Amino acid sequence: QSVLTQPPSVSGAPGQRVTISCTGSSSNIGAGYDVHWYQHLPGIAPKLLIYANTNRPSGVPDRFSVSRSGTSTSLAITGLQAEDEADYYCQSYDSRLGGSVFGGGTKLTVL
Amino acid sequence: QVQLVQSGADVKKPGSSVKVSCKASGYTFNRYDISWVRQAPGQGLEWMGGLIPISATPKFAQKFQGRVKITADDSTNTAYMELSSLTSEDTAVYYCARGGVSGSHLGWFHSWGQGTLVTVSS
């Protein structure tokens, strides 16, 4: 059971908008620690998608954005494309555990 | 550009140990955390621990305390992760990943190695 909770799966049609939630607690997201997001395709290394809550590395399109409230944060993907089909993970720091923690991952299916 | 190149796949017997290497290039090796993250079949990403080479004091996830050793050789810009007392549940792809903030364990994982499959089987 992951410290950060994500829905196991989400889906959407091309062009639509989907959101993926990441819920933590008072020792991680609720404590104000930054949240980061990764895109993971089978067989290749995870790719940094969003860092320090809202920042996109160069090359990541602005179709990917994040909102945050209390102990939760959500990744929004607009204008869904077939290439967005992947697993998505949130990550933060947990002060009670003293290290990084990941969400359980969300599989995005583009219908 | 930042590049992390890991050692190749390995097969180990239960009860043995495995050591995975991660050779870094394209940045100042000593200054950034190198963490190890694994993904077991059908499971999510799991942080195991990390080390900022210049500090030489690693941090570990509680689950792996006492069973994992993380070291770095700054003469070759290579980090190592050694996991002992292997069981079938340790079968996974192991990734090294470089931290995003110089001198900090708190940040994101900026770049990743290609992954190393470790299979534990009798």
Coordinates of N, CA and C in Angstrom, one line a residue:
Chain A
Q1 N 0.9 -1.2 0.0 CA 0.0 0.0 0.0 C 0.9 1.2 0.0
S2 N 0.7 2.1 -1.0 CA 1.6 3.2 -1.2 C 1.2 4.4 -0.2
V3 N 2.2 5.2 0.2 CA 2.0 6.3 1.0 C 1.1 7.4 0.3
L4 N 1.4 7.5 -1.0 CA 0.6 8.4 -1.8 C -0.4 7.6 -2.6
T5 N -1.7 8.0 -2.6 CA -2.7 7.3 -3.2 C -3.1 7.8 -4.5
Q6 N -3.1 7.0 -5.6 CA -3.5 7.3 -6.9 C -4.6 6.4 -7.4
P7 N -5.5 6.8 -8.3 CA -6.4 5.8 -8.9 C -5.6 4.8 -9.7
P8 N -6.0 3.5 -9.7 CA -5.3 2.6 -10.5 C -5.3 2.9 -12.0
S9 N -6.4 3.4 -12.5 CA -6.6 3.6 -13.9 C -7.5 4.8 -14.2
V10 N -7.2 5.4 -15.3 CA -8.1 6.5 -15.9 C -8.1 6.3 -17.4
S11 N -9.1 6.8 -18.1 CA -9.2 6.7 -19.5 C -9.9 7.9 -20.1
G12 N -9.6 8.1 -21.4 CA -10.2 9.2 -22.1 C -10.0 9.1 -23.6
A13 N -10.9 9.7 -24.3 CA -10.7 9.7 -25.8 C -9.8 10.7 -26.3
P14 N -9.2 10.5 -27.5 CA -8.3 11.6 -28.0 C -9.0 12.9 -28.0
G15 N -8.2 13.9 -27.6 CA -8.7 15.3 -27.5 C -9.3 15.7 -26.2
Q16 N -9.7 14.7 -25.4 CA -10.3 15.0 -24.1 C -9.3 15.4 -23.0
R17 N -9.9 15.7 -21.9 CA -9.1 16.1 -20.7 C -9.3 15.0 -19.6
V18 N -8.2 14.6 -19.0 CA -8.3 13.7 -17.9 C -7.5 14.2 -16.7
T19 N -7.8 13.8 -15.5 CA -7.0 14.2 -14.4 C -6.7 12.9 -13.6
I20 N -5.5 13.0 -12.9 CA -5.0 11.9 -12.1 C -4.7 12.5 -10.7
S21 N -5.4 12.0 -9.7 CA -5.2 12.6 -8.4 C -4.1 11.8 -7.6
C22 N -3.5 12.5 -6.7 CA -2.5 12.0 -5.8 C -2.7 12.5 -4.4
T23 N -3.1 11.6 -3.5 CA -3.5 12.1 -2.2 C -2.5 11.6 -1.1
G24 N -2.1 12.5 -0.3 CA -1.1 12.2 0.7 C -1.6 12.4 2.1
S25 N -0.7 12.9 3.0 CA -1.1 13.1 4.4 C -0.3 14.3 4.9
S26 N -0.4 14.5 6.2 CA 0.3 15.6 6.9 C 1.8 15.5 7.0
S27 N 2.3 14.3 6.6 CA 3.8 14.1 6.7 C 4.4 14.3 5.3
N28 N 3.6 14.5 4.3 CA 4.2 14.6 3.0 C 3.6 15.8 2.2
I29 N 2.6 15.6 1.4 CA 2.0 16.7 0.7 C 1.4 17.7 1.6
G30 N 0.7 17.3 2.6 CA 0.1 18.2 3.6 C 1.1 19.0 4.4
A31 N 2.4 18.6 4.4 CA 3.4 19.3 5.1 C 4.1 20.3 4.2
G32 N 3.6 20.4 3.0 CA 4.2 21.4 2.1 C 5.3 20.9 1.2
Y33 N 5.7 19.6 1.3 CA 6.8 19.1 0.5 C 6.3 19.1 -1.0
D34 N 7.3 19.4 -1.9 CA 7.0 19.4 -3.3 C 6.5 18.1 -3.8
V35 N 5.7 18.1 -4.9 CA 5.3 16.9 -5.5 C 5.8 16.9 -7.0
H36 N 6.2 15.7 -7.4 CA 6.7 15.6 -8.8 C 6.0 14.5 -9.5
W37 N 6.0 14.6 -10.8 CA 5.2 13.6 -11.6 C 6.1 13.0 -12.7
Y38 N 5.9 11.7 -12.9 CA 6.7 11.0 -13.9 C 5.7 10.2 -14.9
Q39 N 6.2 10.1 -16.1 CA 5.5 9.3 -17.1 C 6.4 8.1 -17.3
H40 N 5.8 6.9 -17.3 CA 6.5 5.6 -17.4 C 5.9 4.7 -18.5
L41 N 6.7 4.5 -19.5 CA 6.3 3.6 -20.6 C 6.9 2.3 -20.4
P42 N 6.3 1.2 -20.7 CA 6.8 -0.2 -20.4 C 8.2 -0.3 -21.1
G43 N 9.2 -0.8 -20.3 CA 10.5 -1.2 -20.9 C 11.4 0.0 -21.0
I44 N 11.0 1.2 -20.6 CA 12.0 2.3 -20.7 C 12.0 3.0 -19.3
A45 N 13.0 3.8 -19.1 CA 13.1 4.5 -17.9 C 12.0 5.6 -17.7
P46 N 11.6 5.8 -16.5 CA 10.6 6.8 -16.2 C 11.1 8.2 -16.7
K47 N 10.2 9.0 -17.1 CA 10.5 10.4 -17.6 C 9.9 11.4 -16.6
L48 N 10.7 12.4 -16.2 CA 10.3 13.5 -15.4 C 9.3 14.3 -16.2
L49 N 8.1 14.5 -15.6 CA 7.1 15.2 -16.4 C 6.8 16.6 -15.7
I50 N 6.7 16.7 -14.4 CA 6.5 17.9 -13.7 C 7.4 17.8 -12.4
Y51 N 8.1 18.9 -12.1 CA 8.9 18.9 -10.9 C 8.5 20.2 -10.1
A52 N 8.8 20.0 -8.8 CA 8.5 21.1 -7.8 C 7.1 21.6 -8.1
N53 N 6.1 20.7 -8.1 CA 4.7 21.0 -8.1 C 4.1 21.4 -9.5
T54 N 4.8 22.4 -10.1 CA 4.1 23.0 -11.3 C 5.1 23.2 -12.5
N55 N 6.3 22.8 -12.3 CA 7.3 23.1 -13.4 C 7.5 22.0 -14.4
R56 N 7.5 22.4 -15.6 CA 7.7 21.4 -16.7 C 9.2 21.4 -17.2
P57 N 9.9 20.3 -17.3 CA 11.2 20.3 -18.0 C 11.0 20.7 -19.4
S58 N 12.1 21.2 -20.0 CA 12.0 21.5 -21.4 C 11.6 20.3 -22.3
G59 N 10.7 20.5 -23.2 CA 10.2 19.5 -24.0 C 8.9 18.9 -23.6
V60 N 8.5 19.1 -22.4 CA 7.2 18.6 -21.9 C 6.1 19.7 -22.3
P61 N 5.1 19.3 -23.1 CA 4.1 20.3 -23.6 C 3.3 20.8 -22.4
D62 N 2.7 22.0 -22.7 CA 1.9 22.6 -21.7 C 0.5 22.0 -21.6
R63 N 0.3 20.8 -22.3 CA -0.9 20.1 -22.1 C -0.9 19.4 -20.7
F64 N 0.2 19.3 -20.1 CA 0.4 18.7 -18.8 C 0.4 19.9 -17.7
S65 N -0.5 19.8 -16.8 CA -0.5 20.8 -15.7 C -0.9 20.2 -14.4
V66 N -0.6 20.9 -13.3 CA -0.9 20.4 -12.0 C -1.7 21.4 -11.1
S67 N -2.6 20.9 -10.3 CA -3.2 21.8 -9.3 C -3.0 21.1 -8.0
R68 N -3.1 21.9 -6.9 CA -2.8 21.3 -5.6 C -3.7 21.9 -4.5
S69 N -4.2 21.1 -3.6 CA -5.0 21.6 -2.5 C -4.9 20.7 -1.3
G70 N -4.4 21.3 -0.2 CA -4.3 20.6 1.0 C -3.3 19.4 0.9
T71 N -3.9 18.2 1.1 CA -3.0 17.0 1.1 C -3.1 16.3 -0.3
S72 N -3.7 17.0 -1.3 CA -3.8 16.3 -2.6 C -3.3 17.2 -3.7
T73 N -2.9 16.5 -4.8 CA -2.5 17.2 -6.0 C -3.1 16.4 -7.2
S74 N -3.3 17.1 -8.3 CA -3.8 16.4 -9.5 C -3.1 16.8 -10.7
L75 N -2.8 15.8 -11.5 CA -2.2 16.1 -12.8 C -3.3 16.1 -13.8
A76 N -3.3 17.1 -14.6 CA -4.3 17.3 -15.7 C -3.6 17.1 -17.1
I77 N -4.2 16.4 -17.9 CA -3.7 16.2 -19.3 C -4.8 16.6 -20.2
T78 N -4.6 17.7 -21.0 CA -5.6 18.1 -22.0 C -5.2 17.7 -23.4
G79 N -6.2 17.7 -24.3 CA -5.9 17.4 -25.7 C -5.2 16.0 -25.7
L80 N -5.8 15.0 -25.1 CA -5.2 13.7 -25.0 C -4.8 13.2 -26.4
Q81 N -3.6 12.6 -26.4 CA -3.0 12.0 -27.6 C -2.7 10.5 -27.3
A82 N -2.7 9.7 -28.4 CA -2.4 8.3 -28.3 C -1.0 8.1 -27.5
E83 N -0.1 9.0 -27.8 CA 1.3 8.8 -27.2 C 1.3 9.1 -25.7
D84 N 0.2 9.6 -25.2 CA 0.1 9.8 -23.7 C -0.2 8.6 -22.9
E85 N -0.6 7.5 -23.6 CA -0.9 6.2 -23.0 C 0.3 5.7 -22.3
A86 N 0.3 5.6 -20.9 CA 1.4 5.3 -20.1 C 1.0 5.2 -18.7
D87 N 1.9 4.8 -17.8 CA 1.7 4.9 -16.4 C 2.2 6.2 -15.8
Y88 N 1.5 6.8 -14.9 CA 1.9 8.0 -14.3 C 2.0 7.9 -12.8
Y89 N 3.1 8.5 -12.3 CA 3.4 8.3 -10.8 C 3.7 9.7 -10.2
C90 N 3.1 9.9 -9.0 CA 3.5 11.1 -8.3 C 4.6 10.7 -7.2
Q91 N 5.3 11.7 -6.8 CA 6.4 11.4 -5.9 C 6.6 12.6 -5.0
S92 N 6.9 12.4 -3.7 CA 7.2 13.5 -2.8 C 8.1 13.0 -1.7
Y93 N 8.3 13.8 -0.7 CA 9.2 13.5 0.4 C 8.2 13.3 1.6
D94 N 8.5 12.3 2.5 CA 7.7 12.0 3.7 C 8.6 12.2 4.9
S95 N 8.3 13.1 5.7 CA 9.1 13.4 6.9 C 9.0 12.3 8.0
R96 N 7.9 11.6 8.0 CA 7.8 10.5 9.0 C 8.7 9.4 8.6
L97 N 8.7 9.1 7.3 CA 9.5 8.0 6.8 C 11.0 8.4 6.5
G98 N 11.2 9.7 6.4 CA 12.6 10.2 6.1 C 13.1 9.9 4.8
G99 N 12.3 9.9 3.8 CA 12.8 9.6 2.4 C 11.7 9.9 1.4
S100 N 12.0 9.6 0.1 CA 11.1 9.8 -1.0 C 10.0 8.7 -0.9
V101 N 8.8 9.1 -1.4 CA 7.7 8.1 -1.5 C 7.1 8.3 -2.9
F102 N 6.6 7.2 -3.5 CA 5.8 7.3 -4.7 C 4.4 6.9 -4.5
G103 N 3.5 7.4 -5.4 CA 2.2 6.9 -5.5 C 2.2 5.5 -6.1
G104 N 1.1 4.8 -6.1 CA 1.0 3.5 -6.6 C 1.0 3.4 -8.1
G105 N 0.8 4.6 -8.8 CA 0.8 4.6 -10.2 C -0.6 4.6 -10.8
T106 N -0.8 5.3 -11.9 CA -2.1 5.3 -12.6 C -1.9 5.0 -14.1
K107 N -2.6 4.0 -14.5 CA -2.5 3.6 -15.9 C -3.5 4.4 -16.7
L108 N -3.0 5.2 -17.7 CA -3.8 6.0 -18.5 C -4.0 5.3 -19.9
T109 N -5.3 5.1 -20.2 CA -5.6 4.4 -21.5 C -6.3 5.5 -22.3
V110 N -5.8 5.6 -23.6 CA -6.4 6.5 -24.5 C -7.3 5.7 -25.4
L111 N -8.6 5.9 -25.3 CA -9.6 5.0 -26.0 C -9.5 5.2 -27.5
Chain B
Q1 N 25.0 16.2 -21.8 CA 23.8 16.0 -21.1 C 24.0 14.9 -20.1
V2 N 23.2 14.9 -19.1 CA 23.3 13.9 -18.0 C 23.0 12.5 -18.6
Q3 N 23.8 11.6 -18.2 CA 23.6 10.2 -18.7 C 24.0 9.3 -17.5
L4 N 23.1 8.3 -17.3 CA 23.4 7.3 -16.3 C 23.3 5.9 -17.0
V5 N 24.4 5.2 -16.9 CA 24.4 3.9 -17.6 C 24.6 2.8 -16.6
Q6 N 23.7 1.8 -16.6 CA 23.7 0.8 -15.5 C 24.3 -0.5 -16.1
S7 N 24.7 -1.4 -15.1 CA 25.2 -2.7 -15.5 C 24.1 -3.6 -16.0
G8 N 24.4 -4.7 -16.6 CA 23.5 -5.5 -17.3 C 22.7 -6.4 -16.3
A9 N 21.7 -7.1 -17.0 CA 20.8 -8.0 -16.2 C 21.6 -9.1 -15.5
D10 N 21.0 -9.5 -14.4 CA 21.6 -10.5 -13.5 C 20.6 -11.5 -13.0
V11 N 21.1 -12.7 -12.8 CA 20.2 -13.8 -12.2 C 20.9 -14.3 -10.9
K12 N 20.2 -14.3 -9.8 CA 20.8 -14.7 -8.6 C 19.9 -15.7 -7.9
K13 N 20.6 -16.5 -7.0 CA 19.9 -17.5 -6.2 C 19.4 -16.9 -4.9
P14 N 18.3 -17.4 -4.4 CA 17.8 -16.9 -3.1 C 18.8 -17.0 -2.1
G15 N 18.9 -15.9 -1.2 CA 19.9 -15.9 -0.1 C 21.2 -15.2 -0.5
S16 N 21.4 -15.0 -1.8 CA 22.6 -14.4 -2.2 C 22.5 -12.8 -2.3
S17 N 23.5 -12.2 -2.8 CA 23.5 -10.7 -3.0 C 23.7 -10.3 -4.4
V18 N 23.2 -9.1 -4.7 CA 23.4 -8.6 -6.1 C 24.0 -7.2 -5.9
K19 N 24.9 -6.8 -6.9 CA 25.4 -5.4 -6.9 C 25.2 -4.9 -8.2
V20 N 24.6 -3.7 -8.3 CA 24.2 -3.1 -9.6 C 25.0 -1.8 -9.6
S21 N 25.6 -1.4 -10.7 CA 26.4 -0.2 -10.9 C 25.7 0.8 -11.8
C22 N 26.0 2.0 -11.6 CA 25.4 3.1 -12.3 C 26.5 4.2 -12.6
K23 N 27.0 4.2 -13.9 CA 28.0 5.2 -14.2 C 27.4 6.5 -14.7
A24 N 27.8 7.6 -14.1 CA 27.3 8.9 -14.4 C 28.2 9.7 -15.3
S25 N 27.6 10.6 -16.1 CA 28.4 11.5 -16.9 C 27.6 12.7 -17.2
G26 N 28.2 13.9 -17.5 CA 27.5 15.1 -17.9 C 27.2 16.0 -16.8
Y27 N 27.7 15.8 -15.6 CA 27.4 16.7 -14.5 C 28.4 16.5 -13.4
T28 N 28.4 17.3 -12.4 CA 29.4 17.2 -11.3 C 28.8 16.1 -10.3
F29 N 29.5 14.9 -10.4 CA 29.0 13.7 -9.8 C 28.8 13.9 -8.3
N30 N 29.7 14.5 -7.6 CA 29.7 14.5 -6.2 C 28.5 15.3 -5.6
R31 N 27.9 16.2 -6.3 CA 27.0 17.2 -5.8 C 25.6 16.7 -5.7
Y32 N 25.2 15.7 -6.5 CA 23.8 15.4 -6.6 C 23.5 14.0 -6.1
D33 N 22.3 13.9 -5.4 CA 21.9 12.6 -4.9 C 21.8 11.6 -6.1
I34 N 22.2 10.4 -5.8 CA 21.9 9.2 -6.7 C 21.0 8.3 -5.9
S35 N 19.8 8.1 -6.3 CA 18.9 7.2 -5.6 C 18.7 6.0 -6.4
W36 N 18.2 4.9 -5.8 CA 17.8 3.7 -6.4 C 16.3 3.4 -6.2
V37 N 15.7 3.1 -7.3 CA 14.2 2.9 -7.4 C 14.0 1.6 -8.1
R38 N 13.1 0.8 -7.5 CA 12.9 -0.5 -8.2 C 11.4 -0.6 -8.6
Q39 N 11.2 -1.5 -9.6 CA 9.8 -1.8 -10.0 C 9.7 -3.4 -10.1
A40 N 9.0 -4.0 -9.2 CA 8.7 -5.4 -9.3 C 7.6 -5.7 -10.4
P41 N 7.6 -6.9 -10.9 CA 6.6 -7.2 -12.0 C 5.2 -6.8 -11.5
G42 N 4.5 -6.0 -12.3 CA 3.1 -5.7 -12.0 C 2.9 -4.7 -10.9
Q43 N 4.0 -4.2 -10.4 CA 4.0 -3.2 -9.2 C 4.4 -1.8 -9.7
G44 N 4.3 -0.9 -8.7 CA 4.7 0.5 -9.0 C 6.2 0.7 -8.7
L45 N 6.5 2.0 -8.7 CA 7.9 2.4 -8.4 C 8.1 2.5 -6.9
E46 N 9.3 2.1 -6.4 CA 9.5 2.0 -5.0 C 10.9 2.6 -4.8
W47 N 11.0 3.6 -4.0 CA 12.3 4.2 -3.6 C 13.0 3.4 -2.6
M48 N 14.3 3.0 -2.8 CA 15.0 2.2 -1.9 C 16.0 3.0 -1.0
G49 N 16.6 4.0 -1.6 CA 17.5 4.8 -0.8 C 18.3 5.6 -1.8
G50 N 19.2 6.5 -1.2 CA 20.0 7.4 -2.0 C 21.2 7.9 -1.3
L51 N 22.1 8.5 -2.0 CA 23.4 8.9 -1.5 C 23.8 10.2 -2.3
I52 N 24.2 11.2 -1.5 CA 24.9 12.3 -2.2 C 26.4 12.0 -2.0
P53 N 27.1 11.7 -3.1 CA 28.5 11.2 -3.0 C 29.4 12.1 -2.1
I54 N 29.3 13.4 -2.1 CA 30.2 14.2 -1.4 C 29.9 14.1 0.1
S55 N 28.7 13.7 0.5 CA 28.4 13.6 1.9 C 28.7 12.2 2.5
A56 N 28.6 11.2 1.6 CA 28.9 9.8 1.9 C 28.0 9.2 3.0
T57 N 26.9 9.9 3.2 CA 25.9 9.4 4.2 C 24.6 9.0 3.5
P58 N 24.4 7.7 3.3 CA 23.2 7.4 2.6 C 21.9 7.4 3.4
K59 N 20.8 7.5 2.7 CA 19.5 7.4 3.4 C 18.8 6.2 2.8
F60 N 18.0 5.5 3.6 CA 17.4 4.3 3.1 C 15.9 4.3 3.5
A61 N 15.1 3.7 2.6 CA 13.7 3.4 3.0 C 13.7 2.4 4.1
Q62 N 12.8 2.6 5.1 CA 12.8 1.7 6.2 C 12.7 0.2 5.8
K63 N 12.0 -0.1 4.8 CA 11.8 -1.4 4.3 C 13.2 -2.1 4.0
F64 N 14.1 -1.4 3.6 CA 15.4 -1.9 3.1 C 16.6 -1.8 4.1
Q65 N 16.3 -1.1 5.2 CA 17.3 -0.9 6.2 C 18.0 -2.2 6.6
G66 N 19.3 -2.2 6.6 CA 20.1 -3.4 7.0 C 20.3 -4.4 5.9
R67 N 19.6 -4.2 4.8 CA 19.7 -5.2 3.7 C 20.3 -4.5 2.4
V68 N 20.4 -3.2 2.3 CA 20.8 -2.5 1.1 C 22.0 -1.7 1.5
K69 N 23.0 -1.7 0.6 CA 24.2 -0.8 0.8 C 24.3 0.0 -0.5
I70 N 24.5 1.3 -0.3 CA 24.6 2.3 -1.4 C 25.9 3.0 -1.2
T71 N 26.8 2.9 -2.3 CA 28.1 3.5 -2.2 C 28.3 4.3 -3.5
A72 N 29.4 5.1 -3.5 CA 29.8 5.8 -4.7 C 31.3 5.9 -4.8
D73 N 31.8 5.8 -6.0 CA 33.2 6.0 -6.3 C 33.4 7.2 -7.1
D74 N 33.9 8.3 -6.5 CA 34.0 9.6 -7.3 C 35.2 9.6 -8.2
S75 N 36.1 8.6 -8.1 CA 37.2 8.5 -9.1 C 36.7 8.0 -10.4
T76 N 35.6 7.3 -10.4 CA 35.0 6.7 -11.7 C 33.6 7.2 -11.9
N77 N 33.1 8.1 -11.1 CA 31.7 8.6 -11.2 C 30.7 7.5 -11.3
T78 N 30.9 6.5 -10.4 CA 30.0 5.4 -10.5 C 29.4 5.1 -9.1
A79 N 28.1 4.9 -9.1 CA 27.3 4.6 -7.9 C 27.0 3.1 -7.9
Y80 N 26.9 2.5 -6.7 CA 26.6 1.1 -6.6 C 25.4 0.9 -5.6
M81 N 24.6 -0.1 -5.9 CA 23.6 -0.6 -4.9 C 23.8 -2.1 -4.8
E82 N 23.9 -2.5 -3.5 CA 24.1 -3.9 -3.2 C 22.9 -4.3 -2.3
L83 N 22.2 -5.3 -2.7 CA 21.1 -5.8 -2.0 C 21.4 -7.3 -1.6
S84 N 21.2 -7.5 -0.3 CA 21.6 -8.9 0.2 C 20.3 -9.7 0.6
S85 N 20.6 -10.9 1.0 CA 19.5 -11.8 1.4 C 18.3 -11.9 0.5
L86 N 18.6 -12.0 -0.8 CA 17.6 -11.9 -1.9 C 16.6 -13.0 -1.7
T87 N 15.3 -12.6 -2.0 CA 14.2 -13.6 -2.2 C 13.6 -13.3 -3.5
S88 N 12.6 -14.2 -3.9 CA 11.9 -14.0 -5.2 C 11.2 -12.7 -5.3
E89 N 10.9 -12.1 -4.1 CA 10.2 -10.8 -4.1 C 11.1 -9.7 -4.5
D90 N 12.4 -9.9 -4.6 CA 13.3 -8.9 -5.0 C 13.5 -8.9 -6.5
T91 N 12.9 -9.8 -7.2 CA 12.9 -9.8 -8.7 C 12.2 -8.5 -9.1
A92 N 13.0 -7.7 -9.9 CA 12.5 -6.4 -10.2 C 13.5 -5.8 -11.2
V93 N 13.0 -4.7 -11.8 CA 14.0 -3.8 -12.6 C 14.4 -2.7 -11.6
Y94 N 15.7 -2.5 -11.5 CA 16.3 -1.6 -10.6 C 16.8 -0.4 -11.4
Y95 N 16.4 0.8 -11.0 CA 16.9 2.0 -11.7 C 17.7 2.9 -10.7
C96 N 18.7 3.5 -11.3 CA 19.4 4.6 -10.6 C 18.8 5.9 -11.1
A97 N 18.8 6.9 -10.3 CA 18.2 8.2 -10.7 C 18.9 9.3 -10.0
R98 N 19.2 10.4 -10.8 CA 19.9 11.5 -10.2 C 18.9 12.5 -9.7
G99 N 19.2 13.0 -8.5 CA 18.4 14.1 -7.9 C 18.4 15.4 -8.7
G100 N 17.4 16.2 -8.5 CA 17.2 17.4 -9.3 C 17.8 18.6 -8.6
V101 N 18.2 18.5 -7.3 CA 18.7 19.7 -6.6 C 20.0 19.3 -6.0
S102 N 21.0 20.2 -6.3 CA 22.4 19.9 -5.8 C 22.4 19.9 -4.3
G103 N 22.9 18.9 -3.7 CA 23.1 18.8 -2.3 C 21.9 18.4 -1.5
S104 N 20.8 18.0 -2.1 CA 19.5 17.7 -1.4 C 19.0 16.3 -1.7
H105 N 18.4 15.7 -0.7 CA 17.7 14.5 -0.9 C 16.2 14.7 -1.1
L106 N 15.8 16.0 -1.1 CA 14.3 16.3 -1.0 C 13.7 16.4 -2.4
G107 N 14.5 16.4 -3.4 CA 13.9 16.8 -4.7 C 13.4 15.7 -5.6
W108 N 13.3 16.1 -6.8 CA 12.8 15.1 -7.9 C 14.0 14.3 -8.4
F109 N 13.6 13.4 -9.3 CA 14.6 12.6 -10.0 C 14.7 13.1 -11.4
H110 N 15.8 13.7 -11.7 CA 15.9 14.5 -12.9 C 16.2 13.6 -14.1
S111 N 17.1 12.6 -13.9 CA 17.5 11.7 -15.0 C 17.6 10.3 -14.4
W112 N 17.3 9.3 -15.3 CA 17.3 7.9 -14.9 C 18.2 7.1 -15.7
G113 N 18.7 6.0 -15.1 CA 19.4 5.0 -15.9 C 18.4 4.2 -16.6
Q114 N 18.9 3.3 -17.5 CA 18.1 2.5 -18.3 C 17.4 1.3 -17.6
G115 N 17.8 1.0 -16.4 CA 17.2 -0.1 -15.6 C 18.0 -1.3 -15.8
T116 N 18.1 -2.1 -14.7 CA 18.7 -3.4 -14.6 C 17.8 -4.4 -14.1
L117 N 17.5 -5.5 -14.9 CA 16.6 -6.5 -14.4 C 17.4 -7.5 -13.6
V118 N 16.9 -7.7 -12.3 CA 17.5 -8.7 -11.4 C 16.5 -9.7 -11.2
T119 N 16.8 -11.0 -11.6 CA 15.9 -12.1 -11.4 C 16.4 -13.0 -10.3
V120 N 15.6 -13.3 -9.3 CA 16.0 -14.1 -8.2 C 15.2 -15.4 -8.3
S121 N 16.0 -16.5 -8.6 CA 15.4 -17.8 -8.9 C 16.3 -18.9 -8.5
S122 N 15.7 -20.0 -8.0 CA 16.6 -21.1 -7.6 C 16.8 -22.0 -8.9

